[in-house]
PDB file of C-alpha atoms in Angstrom:
ATOM      1  CA  UNK A   1       6.317 -86.021  31.593  1.00  0.00           C
ATOM      2  CA  UNK A   2       7.361 -89.547  33.951  1.00  0.00           C
ATOM      3  CA  UNK A   3       6.336 -88.101  36.909  1.00  0.00           C
ATOM      4  CA  UNK A   4       5.987 -91.763  38.780  1.00  0.00           C
ATOM      5  CA  UNK A   5      10.130 -91.686  39.638  1.00  0.00           C
ATOM      6  CA  UNK A   6       9.640 -87.978  40.987  1.00  0.00           C
ATOM      7  CA  UNK A   7      10.840 -88.386  44.802  1.00  0.00           C
ATOM      8  CA  UNK A   8      12.987 -87.328  47.756  1.00  0.00           C
ATOM      9  CA  UNK A   9      13.659 -88.811  50.699  1.00  0.00           C
ATOM     10  CA  UNK A  10      12.948 -86.829  53.893  1.00  0.00           C
ATOM     11  CA  UNK A  11      16.354 -86.654  56.053  1.00  0.00           C
ATOM     12  CA  UNK A  12      14.591 -85.383  58.960  1.00  0.00           C
ATOM     13  CA  UNK A  13      15.560 -86.020  62.844  1.00  0.00           C
ATOM     14  CA  UNK A  14      12.834 -88.348  64.340  1.00  0.00           C
ATOM     15  CA  UNK A  15       9.686 -87.491  66.696  1.00  0.00           C
ATOM     16  CA  UNK A  16       9.328 -89.421  69.494  1.00  0.00           C
ATOM     17  CA  UNK A  17       6.375 -89.040  72.420  1.00  0.00           C
ATOM     18  CA  UNK A  18       8.782 -87.815  74.991  1.00  0.00           C
ATOM     19  CA  UNK A  19       9.272 -84.905  72.128  1.00  0.00           C
ATOM     20  CA  UNK A  20       5.772 -83.664  72.182  1.00  0.00           C
ATOM     21  CA  UNK A  21       3.785 -81.337  74.388  1.00  0.00           C
ATOM     22  CA  UNK A  22       0.675 -83.095  76.363  1.00  0.00           C
ATOM     23  CA  UNK A  23      -1.642 -80.116  74.590  1.00  0.00           C
ATOM     24  CA  UNK A  24      -1.759 -80.087  71.030  1.00  0.00           C
ATOM     25  CA  UNK A  25      -2.503 -76.716  71.141  1.00  0.00           C
ATOM     26  CA  UNK A  26       0.837 -75.633  72.370  1.00  0.00           C
ATOM     27  CA  UNK A  27       2.642 -78.236  70.329  1.00  0.00           C
ATOM     28  CA  UNK A  28       1.124 -76.704  66.977  1.00  0.00           C
ATOM     29  CA  UNK A  29       2.229 -73.264  67.935  1.00  0.00           C
ATOM     30  CA  UNK A  30       5.695 -74.872  68.697  1.00  0.00           C
ATOM     31  CA  UNK A  31       5.455 -76.045  65.417  1.00  0.00           C
ATOM     32  CA  UNK A  32       4.453 -73.163  63.744  1.00  0.00           C
ATOM     33  CA  UNK A  33       6.532 -71.209  64.853  1.00  0.00           C
ATOM     34  CA  UNK A  34       9.028 -73.243  63.238  1.00  0.00           C
ATOM     35  CA  UNK A  35       7.520 -72.797  60.599  1.00  0.00           C
ATOM     36  CA  UNK A  36       7.674 -69.380  60.629  1.00  0.00           C
ATOM     37  CA  UNK A  37      11.181 -69.101  61.789  1.00  0.00           C
ATOM     38  CA  UNK A  38      12.140 -71.639  58.919  1.00  0.00           C
ATOM     39  CA  UNK A  39      10.769 -68.747  56.499  1.00  0.00           C
ATOM     40  CA  UNK A  40       7.795 -71.226  55.013  1.00  0.00           C
ATOM     41  CA  UNK A  41       6.094 -69.358  52.455  1.00  0.00           C
ATOM     42  CA  UNK A  42       2.512 -68.366  54.206  1.00  0.00           C
ATOM     43  CA  UNK A  43       2.628 -70.976  57.300  1.00  0.00           C
ATOM     44  CA  UNK A  44      -0.972 -70.123  57.826  1.00  0.00           C
ATOM     45  CA  UNK A  45      -2.268 -71.276  54.817  1.00  0.00           C
ATOM     46  CA  UNK A  46      -4.323 -74.394  55.011  1.00  0.00           C
ATOM     47  CA  UNK A  47      -6.796 -76.957  53.215  1.00  0.00           C
ATOM     48  CA  UNK A  48      -9.965 -76.695  54.205  1.00  0.00           C
ATOM     49  CA  UNK A  49     -11.990 -80.231  53.196  1.00  0.00           C
ATOM     50  CA  UNK A  50     -15.748 -79.626  53.540  1.00  0.00           C
ATOM     51  CA  UNK A  51     -18.248 -82.282  52.597  1.00  0.00           C
ATOM     52  CA  UNK A  52     -22.124 -81.068  51.674  1.00  0.00           C
ATOM     53  CA  UNK A  53     -25.160 -82.915  51.455  1.00  0.00           C
ATOM     54  CA  UNK A  54     -24.418 -84.491  48.194  1.00  0.00           C
ATOM     55  CA  UNK A  55     -21.240 -86.466  50.118  1.00  0.00           C
ATOM     56  CA  UNK A  56     -18.871 -84.879  47.283  1.00  0.00           C
ATOM     57  CA  UNK A  57     -15.880 -83.718  48.966  1.00  0.00           C
ATOM     58  CA  UNK A  58     -14.369 -80.676  48.517  1.00  0.00           C
ATOM     59  CA  UNK A  59     -11.026 -78.668  48.883  1.00  0.00           C
ATOM     60  CA  UNK A  60      -9.577 -75.623  48.727  1.00  0.00           C
ATOM     61  CA  UNK A  61      -6.602 -73.425  50.657  1.00  0.00           C
ATOM     62  CA  UNK A  62      -7.799 -70.869  53.163  1.00  0.00           C
ATOM     63  CA  UNK A  63      -5.885 -68.885  55.499  1.00  0.00           C
ATOM     64  CA  UNK A  64      -5.770 -69.464  59.310  1.00  0.00           C
ATOM     65  CA  UNK A  65      -6.701 -66.287  61.219  1.00  0.00           C
ATOM     66  CA  UNK A  66      -6.479 -67.264  64.792  1.00  0.00           C
ATOM     67  CA  UNK A  67      -6.233 -70.676  67.179  1.00  0.00           C
ATOM     68  CA  UNK A  68      -6.332 -70.988  70.422  1.00  0.00           C
ATOM     69  CA  UNK A  69      -7.674 -73.485  72.791  1.00  0.00           C
ATOM     70  CA  UNK A  70     -11.187 -73.253  71.494  1.00  0.00           C
ATOM     71  CA  UNK A  71      -9.757 -74.078  67.994  1.00  0.00           C
ATOM     72  CA  UNK A  72      -9.160 -73.008  64.285  1.00  0.00           C
ATOM     73  CA  UNK A  73     -10.378 -70.021  62.630  1.00  0.00           C
ATOM     74  CA  UNK A  74     -10.937 -68.250  59.267  1.00  0.00           C
ATOM     75  CA  UNK A  75     -13.302 -66.042  57.645  1.00  0.00           C
ATOM     76  CA  UNK A  76     -15.237 -66.182  54.555  1.00  0.00           C
ATOM     77  CA  UNK A  77     -18.345 -64.972  53.035  1.00  0.00           C
ATOM     78  CA  UNK A  78     -21.653 -66.979  54.746  1.00  0.00           C
ATOM     79  CA  UNK A  79     -22.485 -67.361  50.999  1.00  0.00           C
ATOM     80  CA  UNK A  80     -20.055 -69.101  49.450  1.00  0.00           C
ATOM     81  CA  UNK A  81     -19.426 -73.107  48.557  1.00  0.00           C
ATOM     82  CA  UNK A  82     -17.790 -73.905  51.330  1.00  0.00           C
ATOM     83  CA  UNK A  83     -20.143 -72.290  54.071  1.00  0.00           C
ATOM     84  CA  UNK A  84     -22.842 -73.589  52.449  1.00  0.00           C
ATOM     85  CA  UNK A  85     -21.617 -77.458  53.008  1.00  0.00           C
ATOM     86  CA  UNK A  86     -20.932 -76.158  56.608  1.00  0.00           C
ATOM     87  CA  UNK A  87     -24.315 -75.841  56.857  1.00  0.00           C
ATOM     88  CA  UNK A  88     -25.289 -78.707  55.821  1.00  0.00           C
ATOM     89  CA  UNK A  89     -22.634 -80.848  57.583  1.00  0.00           C
ATOM     90  CA  UNK A  90     -20.684 -78.662  60.275  1.00  0.00           C
ATOM     91  CA  UNK A  91     -17.668 -80.665  60.014  1.00  0.00           C
ATOM     92  CA  UNK A  92     -14.162 -80.546  58.420  1.00  0.00           C
ATOM     93  CA  UNK A  93     -10.831 -80.877  58.239  1.00  0.00           C
ATOM     94  CA  UNK A  94      -7.712 -78.948  57.602  1.00  0.00           C
ATOM     95  CA  UNK A  95      -4.215 -79.739  57.041  1.00  0.00           C
ATOM     96  CA  UNK A  96      -1.113 -77.929  57.278  1.00  0.00           C
ATOM     97  CA  UNK A  97       1.695 -78.923  54.325  1.00  0.00           C
ATOM     98  CA  UNK A  98       4.995 -77.609  55.562  1.00  0.00           C
ATOM     99  CA  UNK A  99       6.870 -79.494  53.178  1.00  0.00           C
ATOM    100  CA  UNK A 100       9.687 -77.327  53.487  1.00  0.00           C
ATOM    101  CA  UNK A 101      10.086 -78.250  57.502  1.00  0.00           C
ATOM    102  CA  UNK A 102       9.415 -82.743  56.123  1.00  0.00           C
ATOM    103  CA  UNK A 103       6.462 -81.841  58.363  1.00  0.00           C
ATOM    104  CA  UNK A 104       2.331 -81.807  57.649  1.00  0.00           C
ATOM    105  CA  UNK A 105      -0.525 -81.359  60.826  1.00  0.00           C
ATOM    106  CA  UNK A 106      -4.364 -82.783  60.026  1.00  0.00           C
ATOM    107  CA  UNK A 107      -6.771 -81.508  61.919  1.00  0.00           C
ATOM    108  CA  UNK A 108     -10.445 -82.910  62.321  1.00  0.00           C
ATOM    109  CA  UNK A 109     -13.642 -81.274  64.043  1.00  0.00           C
ATOM    110  CA  UNK A 110     -17.016 -79.598  64.376  1.00  0.00           C
ATOM    111  CA  UNK A 111     -17.560 -76.424  62.767  1.00  0.00           C
ATOM    112  CA  UNK A 112     -19.249 -73.360  64.395  1.00  0.00           C
ATOM    113  CA  UNK A 113     -19.602 -69.714  63.431  1.00  0.00           C
ATOM    114  CA  UNK A 114     -17.482 -66.939  65.575  1.00  0.00           C
ATOM    115  CA  UNK A 115     -19.227 -64.448  67.262  1.00  0.00           C
ATOM    116  CA  UNK A 116     -20.278 -61.378  65.284  1.00  0.00           C
ATOM    117  CA  UNK A 117     -17.935 -59.153  67.813  1.00  0.00           C
ATOM    118  CA  UNK A 118     -14.795 -61.313  66.600  1.00  0.00           C
ATOM    119  CA  UNK A 119     -15.782 -61.261  62.934  1.00  0.00           C
ATOM    120  CA  UNK A 120     -15.906 -57.464  63.296  1.00  0.00           C
ATOM    121  CA  UNK A 121     -12.802 -56.844  65.368  1.00  0.00           C
ATOM    122  CA  UNK A 122     -10.897 -58.954  62.542  1.00  0.00           C
ATOM    123  CA  UNK A 123     -12.356 -57.063  59.702  1.00  0.00           C
ATOM    124  CA  UNK A 124     -11.991 -54.133  61.597  1.00  0.00           C
ATOM    125  CA  UNK A 125      -8.110 -55.229  60.708  1.00  0.00           C
ATOM    126  CA  UNK A 126      -8.251 -55.684  57.626  1.00  0.00           C
ATOM    127  CA  UNK A 127      -6.782 -53.443  54.454  1.00  0.00           C
ATOM    128  CA  UNK A 128      -9.483 -51.564  52.916  1.00  0.00           C
ATOM    129  CA  UNK A 129      -9.184 -52.329  49.633  1.00  0.00           C
ATOM    130  CA  UNK A 130     -10.484 -56.361  51.231  1.00  0.00           C
ATOM    131  CA  UNK A 131     -12.728 -54.872  53.457  1.00  0.00           C
ATOM    132  CA  UNK A 132     -14.139 -53.802  49.684  1.00  0.00           C
ATOM    133  CA  UNK A 133     -13.853 -57.149  48.079  1.00  0.00           C
ATOM    134  CA  UNK A 134     -15.966 -58.439  50.654  1.00  0.00           C
ATOM    135  CA  UNK A 135     -18.796 -56.245  49.719  1.00  0.00           C
ATOM    136  CA  UNK A 136     -18.133 -56.808  46.158  1.00  0.00           C
ATOM    137  CA  UNK A 137     -17.702 -60.660  45.915  1.00  0.00           C
ATOM    138  CA  UNK A 138     -20.701 -62.982  45.698  1.00  0.00           C
ATOM    139  CA  UNK A 139     -18.448 -65.601  46.591  1.00  0.00           C
ATOM    140  CA  UNK A 140     -18.673 -68.967  44.515  1.00  0.00           C
ATOM    141  CA  UNK A 141     -21.504 -67.782  42.437  1.00  0.00           C
ATOM    142  CA  UNK A 142     -20.589 -67.428  38.324  1.00  0.00           C
ATOM    143  CA  UNK A 143     -20.072 -64.161  36.979  1.00  0.00           C
ATOM    144  CA  UNK A 144     -20.019 -63.457  32.788  1.00  0.00           C
ATOM    145  CA  UNK A 145     -16.952 -61.574  33.058  1.00  0.00           C
ATOM    146  CA  UNK A 146     -14.003 -59.844  35.262  1.00  0.00           C
ATOM    147  CA  UNK A 147     -15.624 -56.039  33.953  1.00  0.00           C
ATOM    148  CA  UNK A 148     -18.569 -56.678  36.283  1.00  0.00           C
ATOM    149  CA  UNK A 149     -16.315 -57.726  39.256  1.00  0.00           C
ATOM    150  CA  UNK A 150     -14.433 -54.119  38.417  1.00  0.00           C
ATOM    151  CA  UNK A 151     -17.511 -52.052  38.554  1.00  0.00           C
ATOM    152  CA  UNK A 152     -18.876 -53.539  41.524  1.00  0.00           C
ATOM    153  CA  UNK A 153     -15.858 -52.420  43.168  1.00  0.00           C
ATOM    154  CA  UNK A 154     -16.206 -49.128  42.172  1.00  0.00           C
ATOM    155  CA  UNK A 155     -19.605 -49.022  43.115  1.00  0.00           C
ATOM    156  CA  UNK A 156     -18.420 -49.897  46.326  1.00  0.00           C
ATOM    157  CA  UNK A 157     -15.922 -47.655  46.337  1.00  0.00           C
ATOM    158  CA  UNK A 158     -18.035 -44.923  46.222  1.00  0.00           C
ATOM    159  CA  UNK A 159     -20.702 -45.562  48.624  1.00  0.00           C
ATOM    160  CA  UNK A 160     -17.886 -46.167  51.298  1.00  0.00           C
ATOM    161  CA  UNK A 161     -15.932 -42.807  49.855  1.00  0.00           C
ATOM    162  CA  UNK A 162     -16.199 -41.339  53.507  1.00  0.00           C
ATOM    163  CA  UNK A 163     -15.870 -43.281  56.990  1.00  0.00           C
ATOM    164  CA  UNK A 164     -15.395 -46.742  57.743  1.00  0.00           C
ATOM    165  CA  UNK A 165     -16.466 -49.967  56.340  1.00  0.00           C
ATOM    166  CA  UNK A 166     -18.939 -51.823  57.738  1.00  0.00           C
ATOM    167  CA  UNK A 167     -18.486 -55.491  58.179  1.00  0.00           C
ATOM    168  CA  UNK A 168     -21.232 -57.028  55.910  1.00  0.00           C
ATOM    169  CA  UNK A 169     -23.635 -59.302  57.587  1.00  0.00           C
ATOM    170  CA  UNK A 170     -23.617 -62.179  54.965  1.00  0.00           C
ATOM    171  CA  UNK A 171     -19.535 -62.151  56.123  1.00  0.00           C
ATOM    172  CA  UNK A 172     -17.634 -63.820  59.248  1.00  0.00           C
ATOM    173  CA  UNK A 173     -15.464 -66.224  60.941  1.00  0.00           C
ATOM    174  CA  UNK A 174     -15.626 -70.171  60.931  1.00  0.00           C
ATOM    175  CA  UNK A 175     -13.976 -71.947  63.703  1.00  0.00           C
ATOM    176  CA  UNK A 176     -12.725 -75.487  63.318  1.00  0.00           C
ATOM    177  CA  UNK A 177     -12.927 -77.317  66.871  1.00  0.00           C
ATOM    178  CA  UNK A 178     -10.733 -80.386  66.779  1.00  0.00           C
ATOM    179  CA  UNK A 179     -11.657 -83.614  67.967  1.00  0.00           C
ATOM    180  CA  UNK A 180      -8.489 -85.075  66.595  1.00  0.00           C
ATOM    181  CA  UNK A 181      -5.184 -83.590  65.006  1.00  0.00           C
ATOM    182  CA  UNK A 182      -1.813 -85.457  63.763  1.00  0.00           C
ATOM    183  CA  UNK A 183       1.464 -84.325  63.805  1.00  0.00           C
ATOM    184  CA  UNK A 184       3.396 -85.814  61.064  1.00  0.00           C
ATOM    185  CA  UNK A 185       7.372 -86.202  60.470  1.00  0.00           C
ATOM    186  CA  UNK A 186       8.893 -86.684  57.637  1.00  0.00           C
ATOM    187  CA  UNK A 187      11.850 -89.526  57.633  1.00  0.00           C
ATOM    188  CA  UNK A 188      13.774 -91.347  55.690  1.00  0.00           C
ATOM    189  CA  UNK A 189      12.521 -94.920  52.911  1.00  0.00           C
ATOM    190  CA  UNK A 190       9.199 -93.276  54.285  1.00  0.00           C
ATOM    191  CA  UNK A 191       8.795 -94.611  57.485  1.00  0.00           C
ATOM    192  CA  UNK A 192       7.619 -91.579  58.897  1.00  0.00           C
ATOM    193  CA  UNK A 193       6.866 -90.473  62.557  1.00  0.00           C
ATOM    194  CA  UNK A 194       2.651 -89.849  63.002  1.00  0.00           C
ATOM    195  CA  UNK A 195       1.370 -89.023  66.153  1.00  0.00           C
ATOM    196  CA  UNK A 196      -2.601 -88.272  66.999  1.00  0.00           C
ATOM    197  CA  UNK A 197      -3.940 -86.424  69.690  1.00  0.00           C
ATOM    198  CA  UNK A 198      -7.625 -87.637  70.210  1.00  0.00           C
ATOM    199  CA  UNK A 199      -9.878 -85.425  72.626  1.00  0.00           C
ATOM    200  CA  UNK A 200     -10.958 -87.569  75.818  1.00  0.00           C
ATOM    201  CA  UNK A 201     -13.826 -84.675  76.919  1.00  0.00           C
ATOM    202  CA  UNK A 202     -11.309 -82.115  78.228  1.00  0.00           C
ATOM    203  CA  UNK A 203      -8.060 -84.355  77.762  1.00  0.00           C
ATOM    204  CA  UNK A 204      -6.514 -85.636  74.822  1.00  0.00           C
ATOM    205  CA  UNK A 205      -5.085 -88.968  74.920  1.00  0.00           C
ATOM    206  CA  UNK A 206      -1.521 -89.486  72.473  1.00  0.00           C
ATOM    207  CA  UNK A 207      -1.256 -92.388  69.840  1.00  0.00           C
ATOM    208  CA  UNK A 208       1.893 -93.141  67.133  1.00  0.00           C
ATOM    209  CA  UNK A 209       0.321 -94.592  64.218  1.00  0.00           C
ATOM    210  CA  UNK A 210       2.033 -96.446  61.886  1.00  0.00           C
ATOM    211  CA  UNK A 211       3.489 -94.482  58.309  1.00  0.00           C
TER     212      UNK A 211
END
């Protein structure tokens, strides 16, 4: 298959500085709502890039579960590969690829664990099957067959057959605290509009980047 000629022009309106909110979180919220309204599949799906002590970049898709001016929150097993890498190097990058709108948002920042109270609140809102799954999976560890996983599911269903499923001590959230946020709008002839917000203390500076 020859993929070298696969391309499309990004026919979309431009993005100018005077169209941007001075606060990147409010700008993100506006674009996020646009993505939801446009029917983008899983608009909260984001690529999460991490790097551990071996300096090998790692990448996977996770789901954004909450955001505000403190940062962007996702949840995982604290024994997973991504968690190990974040312990070794608590910095990360996020990418929201809203290609259907010819848009991307890129976020870079440092990472911190959310409070146990926040994790418990979110865990309690998950479907029971997902709660059981959090107890079952030693995320990123090798397993010889799916049958073993299903056996563990049955065991946990029996263990928690009555009452609520408790929050595992090895499971919780991370918050990516943004230091840099870029809003990318595709334009014809690859002359895209890119604006980067850079944190300056409690304020943000905005600069246009070349495509």
